[in-house]
Amino acid sequence: MPLGFRKALREARNSATAGGDATRGVSPDRSVVLGEVEELGIGMFWATDAEGNLAFLSQRALADIGNDDDALIGKPLTDVFKDIEEEHGAATQRSLAFKLKARSKLEEQIVAVATSRGNTRWWRLNGRPLLDGDGEFKGYRGSAVDISAQYAYETQVARQSQVDELTGLANRRKLNKRLSAMLAAFRVSRRSCALMMLDLDRFKQINDTMGHPAGDELLKQVAERLTSIVGSHGEVGRLGGDEFQVLLPDMDDRGTLGELANRIVQSVSQPYLINGRRAIIGTSVGIAIAPYDGLETGELTGAADMALYSAKETHGGTFCFYTSELRDAASRTAELGDRLRDAVDKGELKLAYQPLVDPVTNEVKCFEALLRWHDSEEGDISPSQFIPVAENDDLIIRIGEMALKQACKDALAWPETIRVAVNVSAKQFIRAGYRKAVAAALQASGLPPGRLELEITESVFVGDLETVDAIFRDLKKLGVRLSLDDFGTGYSSLGYLKHIHFNKIKIDQSFVRGCTENGDINPAIITAIVALAKALGMETVAEGVEAMDELKLVKERGADLVQGYIFSRPITQEEVLEQFANGNAMFRPSGPPRHRAERISSFRKVGLIHEDHYYDVILRNLSKTGARITGLAGVPVGTDVVLDLGHGQLVVSKVVNATENSQGLNFETALTSDGSGGFMTRHRVSPYSLAEAGIPLAALGAGAFPLAKWRESNKTIPKFHQLELSMPI
Ligand code: C2E
Ligand code: MG
Ligand code: MG
């Protein structure tokens, strides 16, 4: 039988594809053989006329799809056989219509055939155009095999390997494929693309406290939010666990990317309803851009990962762009952790106290305890730097308890109307045993609980709210006061204000600083927060007031207390005691009359391009709209220059004021925020353009493109005098 069968099949093929007439009128013995082959379900035959309409279809085939001759014969072939959908792995084939029109051979063409029962079968077609003796086209002759079972299986496998089953988003494999293909194609066409890596903050906590099905539901909702924000700008995928990725072709504007990342952070941080329970998480985002931060998939994902890590380190709930400095920062963090542990062991961490003053009477009502660390090698290290490092492990618990104990002890020496505020890290707050530590500190010092205020940030509301609620209730029972710090920067959900009674709300510095600038919406925000706090019976504090005009504004808008350099910087316990010893509970405001645009002081070597010369200069300070440089002499006001801030960041500028060796520059286009307090250009000069200027791409390390090479092309005599640059060590 096998031999006979093969022969029969060969003949059937020959007749079907090599010009033999498989329609009516074939010789009887052949048609018998064909009939047998069909009967066995091995092959089916079809033919078209010269116009491309179906002229013949095997009885077996007709039975298979539950149709009779009349319904199908005479119909265009493309109506009967449909192209398959894109997503199947083999779907790279040209459409059937295209092939028929081109009169090309059909080889293993997969098509979908609708049955009269309303479902679909998949057939694999082979066929050839038939020409008569004069070379005239007579139609197609072909065979077909039903591959439905195999096709369904393959499609499922293909889908599974491309799609994340839980969320329906692209999976890691698909994302990687897309990214490599995109980078390869964009390298040729010199386009850019951005990669965002996301990692949810506190997802594990939801999983642990609410169960895995709740975690799964949460991931689905996150996926929906991400998809709706990213829309048609790019592709969202899930890498696994609580990690997501967004691929954004043709995006290199860091201003736009920062705004998008911010919207993502805000949206993901809104509360979720899961099986009737509310949950809040956050997300951190790392961003890298090709070709600037990497040309290959590995490089770019590594860069985005590093940026993500840095965003998480900062405090979560934020975004961060990749910069080459990040590479060095990772090792610095580890080193800082070791030194910090050492400093804690040796008792080198101290507390400073900053007054919270009633702006109407200038009387101090409270002092906030702020940690200070003076390292013998590095100098003063800010708590915003070392607290996140301590939060990486249990060090934060030790530091937190030490601060709590010391602050209670110190406060006892102040007049009894003055309270003390102590900062609490969210990590410390949600740990079992925190209430006990507070009770112990109160007991050890003898401070009445009503004089202790705990400053908590919105980040504690990330995670399972029921646990958080219980901690708050416990603390309230102790009689301490609760204060909501940095309000407005975190998870911007007001819902928790209804659940938990805070005594005080501290309006974040970012709303206060610069609030007097024209067109700023912050005064409106301050007014709204004050009104909300009053309605809920809470006191308000305006943080970070530095200038007189800011003080006037927050006072007018009804802030109960003011904390800021305008009244005092943080001072030592000795200084506090000295002040009270003189019978003085007042702090008088003193500071600049008006707010000045934020400038970041620095001492960084950068480049300055004028005509075809490249000079080394020192950047003394930088704001969004300008900079001050030193290192050149004889640069007249009005000169057009280009400031090279490194890594392709070129800023077209004009010299607006000048002393003998220092110049003030105004930028043609304002810089944008880098998400962590610094500034950067929205766009960078692509390494491709630099390659055109004679620097080969291969010579460019990831993210580093030395414009200084331009110096080699200096042709004319430099106009300005380059001074010797001495950098502080
Ligand atoms: P925070 O709780 O929001 O504290 C206010 C910060 O703003 C302090 O910075 C303070 O020195 C600064 N500040 C106050 N007025 C002004 C002003 O007018 N202008 C400017 N530019 N800054 C002003 P500091 O001491 O560097 O602390 C930074 C953050 O570190 C604190 O922010 C707090 O979140 C954290 N921190 C400090 N001490 C502790 C602590 O004992 N435990 C914990 N968990 N965190 C702490
Ligand atoms: Mg605070
Ligand atoms: Mg604060």
PDB file of N, CA and C in Angstrom, residues 254-255 258 285 287 310-311 314 318-323 325-326 600 622 624 649 671-681:
ATOM      1  N   ARG A 254      14.429  64.725  25.606  1.00  0.00           N
ATOM      2  CA  ARG A 254      14.400  64.297  27.003  1.00  0.00           C
ATOM      3  C   ARG A 254      13.358  65.048  27.812  1.00  0.00           C
ATOM      4  N   GLY A 255      12.940  66.227  27.293  1.00  0.00           N
ATOM      5  CA  GLY A 255      11.848  66.945  27.959  1.00  0.00           C
ATOM      6  C   GLY A 255      10.559  66.142  27.825  1.00  0.00           C
ATOM      7  N   GLY A 258      10.705  62.887  29.725  1.00  0.00           N
ATOM      8  CA  GLY A 258      10.551  63.120  31.159  1.00  0.00           C
ATOM      9  C   GLY A 258       9.075  63.326  31.498  1.00  0.00           C
ATOM     10  N   VAL A 285      11.116  54.572  37.011  1.00  0.00           N
ATOM     11  CA  VAL A 285      11.357  54.444  35.577  1.00  0.00           C
ATOM     12  C   VAL A 285      12.804  54.826  35.259  1.00  0.00           C
ATOM     13  N   ILE A 287      15.434  55.514  31.992  1.00  0.00           N
ATOM     14  CA  ILE A 287      15.312  55.830  30.563  1.00  0.00           C
ATOM     15  C   ILE A 287      16.694  55.871  29.907  1.00  0.00           C
ATOM     16  N   SER A 310      18.955  53.643  39.708  1.00  0.00           N
ATOM     17  CA  SER A 310      19.201  54.938  40.335  1.00  0.00           C
ATOM     18  C   SER A 310      17.883  55.594  40.764  1.00  0.00           C
ATOM     19  N   ALA A 311      16.843  55.458  39.913  1.00  0.00           N
ATOM     20  CA  ALA A 311      15.537  56.036  40.267  1.00  0.00           C
ATOM     21  C   ALA A 311      15.004  55.375  41.527  1.00  0.00           C
ATOM     22  N   THR A 314      16.877  56.651  44.609  1.00  0.00           N
ATOM     23  CA  THR A 314      16.567  58.009  45.031  1.00  0.00           C
ATOM     24  C   THR A 314      15.460  57.951  46.083  1.00  0.00           C
ATOM     25  N   THR A 318       9.806  57.744  40.909  1.00  0.00           N
ATOM     26  CA  THR A 318      10.424  58.806  40.128  1.00  0.00           C
ATOM     27  C   THR A 318      11.066  58.219  38.872  1.00  0.00           C
ATOM     28  N   PHE A 319      11.548  59.089  37.990  1.00  0.00           N
ATOM     29  CA  PHE A 319      12.239  58.597  36.803  1.00  0.00           C
ATOM     30  C   PHE A 319      13.661  59.115  36.798  1.00  0.00           C
ATOM     31  N   CYS A 320      14.487  58.456  36.002  1.00  0.00           N
ATOM     32  CA  CYS A 320      15.877  58.872  35.939  1.00  0.00           C
ATOM     33  C   CYS A 320      16.410  58.570  34.542  1.00  0.00           C
ATOM     34  N   PHE A 321      17.166  59.495  33.991  1.00  0.00           N
ATOM     35  CA  PHE A 321      17.810  59.258  32.702  1.00  0.00           C
ATOM     36  C   PHE A 321      19.181  58.644  32.936  1.00  0.00           C
ATOM     37  N   TYR A 322      19.606  57.825  31.992  1.00  0.00           N
ATOM     38  CA  TYR A 322      20.953  57.264  32.090  1.00  0.00           C
ATOM     39  C   TYR A 322      21.988  58.360  31.837  1.00  0.00           C
ATOM     40  N   THR A 323      22.993  58.398  32.653  1.00  0.00           N
ATOM     41  CA  THR A 323      24.152  59.247  32.363  1.00  0.00           C
ATOM     42  C   THR A 323      25.381  58.420  32.716  1.00  0.00           C
ATOM     43  N   GLU A 325      27.689  59.145  34.550  1.00  0.00           N
ATOM     44  CA  GLU A 325      28.018  59.288  35.976  1.00  0.00           C
ATOM     45  C   GLU A 325      27.362  58.181  36.799  1.00  0.00           C
ATOM     46  N   LEU A 326      26.238  57.679  36.284  1.00  0.00           N
ATOM     47  CA  LEU A 326      25.525  56.640  37.045  1.00  0.00           C
ATOM     48  C   LEU A 326      26.382  55.404  37.246  1.00  0.00           C
ATOM     49  N   ILE A 600      22.421  75.899  40.014  1.00  0.00           N
ATOM     50  CA  ILE A 600      23.161  74.824  40.656  1.00  0.00           C
ATOM     51  C   ILE A 600      24.620  75.216  40.612  1.00  0.00           C
ATOM     52  N   LEU A 622      24.769  76.812  36.975  1.00  0.00           N
ATOM     53  CA  LEU A 622      23.926  76.446  35.840  1.00  0.00           C
ATOM     54  C   LEU A 622      22.475  76.583  36.260  1.00  0.00           C
ATOM     55  N   LYS A 624      18.265  76.729  34.361  1.00  0.00           N
ATOM     56  CA  LYS A 624      17.581  76.262  33.152  1.00  0.00           C
ATOM     57  C   LYS A 624      17.865  77.172  31.966  1.00  0.00           C
ATOM     58  N   GLN A 649      25.659  67.157  24.600  1.00  0.00           N
ATOM     59  CA  GLN A 649      24.745  68.231  25.003  1.00  0.00           C
ATOM     60  C   GLN A 649      25.334  69.581  24.614  1.00  0.00           C
ATOM     61  N   LEU A 671      17.032  74.610  29.263  1.00  0.00           N
ATOM     62  CA  LEU A 671      17.304  73.209  29.586  1.00  0.00           C
ATOM     63  C   LEU A 671      16.062  72.605  30.226  1.00  0.00           C
ATOM     64  N   THR A 672      16.097  71.295  30.413  1.00  0.00           N
ATOM     65  CA  THR A 672      14.960  70.637  31.037  1.00  0.00           C
ATOM     66  C   THR A 672      15.445  69.907  32.288  1.00  0.00           C
ATOM     67  N   SER A 673      14.506  69.569  33.157  1.00  0.00           N
ATOM     68  CA  SER A 673      14.888  68.916  34.406  1.00  0.00           C
ATOM     69  C   SER A 673      15.271  67.458  34.147  1.00  0.00           C
ATOM     70  N   ASP A 674      16.294  66.970  34.862  1.00  0.00           N
ATOM     71  CA  ASP A 674      16.707  65.588  34.630  1.00  0.00           C
ATOM     72  C   ASP A 674      16.023  64.614  35.592  1.00  0.00           C
ATOM     73  N   GLY A 675      15.041  65.105  36.331  1.00  0.00           N
ATOM     74  CA  GLY A 675      14.276  64.221  37.213  1.00  0.00           C
ATOM     75  C   GLY A 675      14.915  64.064  38.578  1.00  0.00           C
ATOM     76  N   SER A 676      16.173  64.513  38.733  1.00  0.00           N
ATOM     77  CA  SER A 676      16.776  64.369  40.055  1.00  0.00           C
ATOM     78  C   SER A 676      17.487  65.649  40.470  1.00  0.00           C
ATOM     79  N   GLY A 677      16.877  66.767  40.147  1.00  0.00           N
ATOM     80  CA  GLY A 677      17.374  68.043  40.638  1.00  0.00           C
ATOM     81  C   GLY A 677      18.383  68.729  39.738  1.00  0.00           C
ATOM     82  N   GLY A 678      18.799  68.087  38.656  1.00  0.00           N
ATOM     83  CA  GLY A 678      19.755  68.707  37.746  1.00  0.00           C
ATOM     84  C   GLY A 678      19.077  69.138  36.451  1.00  0.00           C
ATOM     85  N   PHE A 679      19.881  69.693  35.556  1.00  0.00           N
ATOM     86  CA  PHE A 679      19.348  70.126  34.264  1.00  0.00           C
ATOM     87  C   PHE A 679      20.091  69.442  33.140  1.00  0.00           C
ATOM     88  N   MET A 680      19.427  69.317  32.011  1.00  0.00           N
ATOM     89  CA  MET A 680      20.083  68.735  30.848  1.00  0.00           C
ATOM     90  C   MET A 680      19.428  69.296  29.594  1.00  0.00           C
ATOM     91  N   THR A 681      20.083  69.118  28.445  1.00  0.00           N
ATOM     92  CA  THR A 681      19.475  69.593  27.209  1.00  0.00           C
ATOM     93  C   THR A 681      18.391  68.611  26.801  1.00  0.00           C
TER      94      THR A 681
END
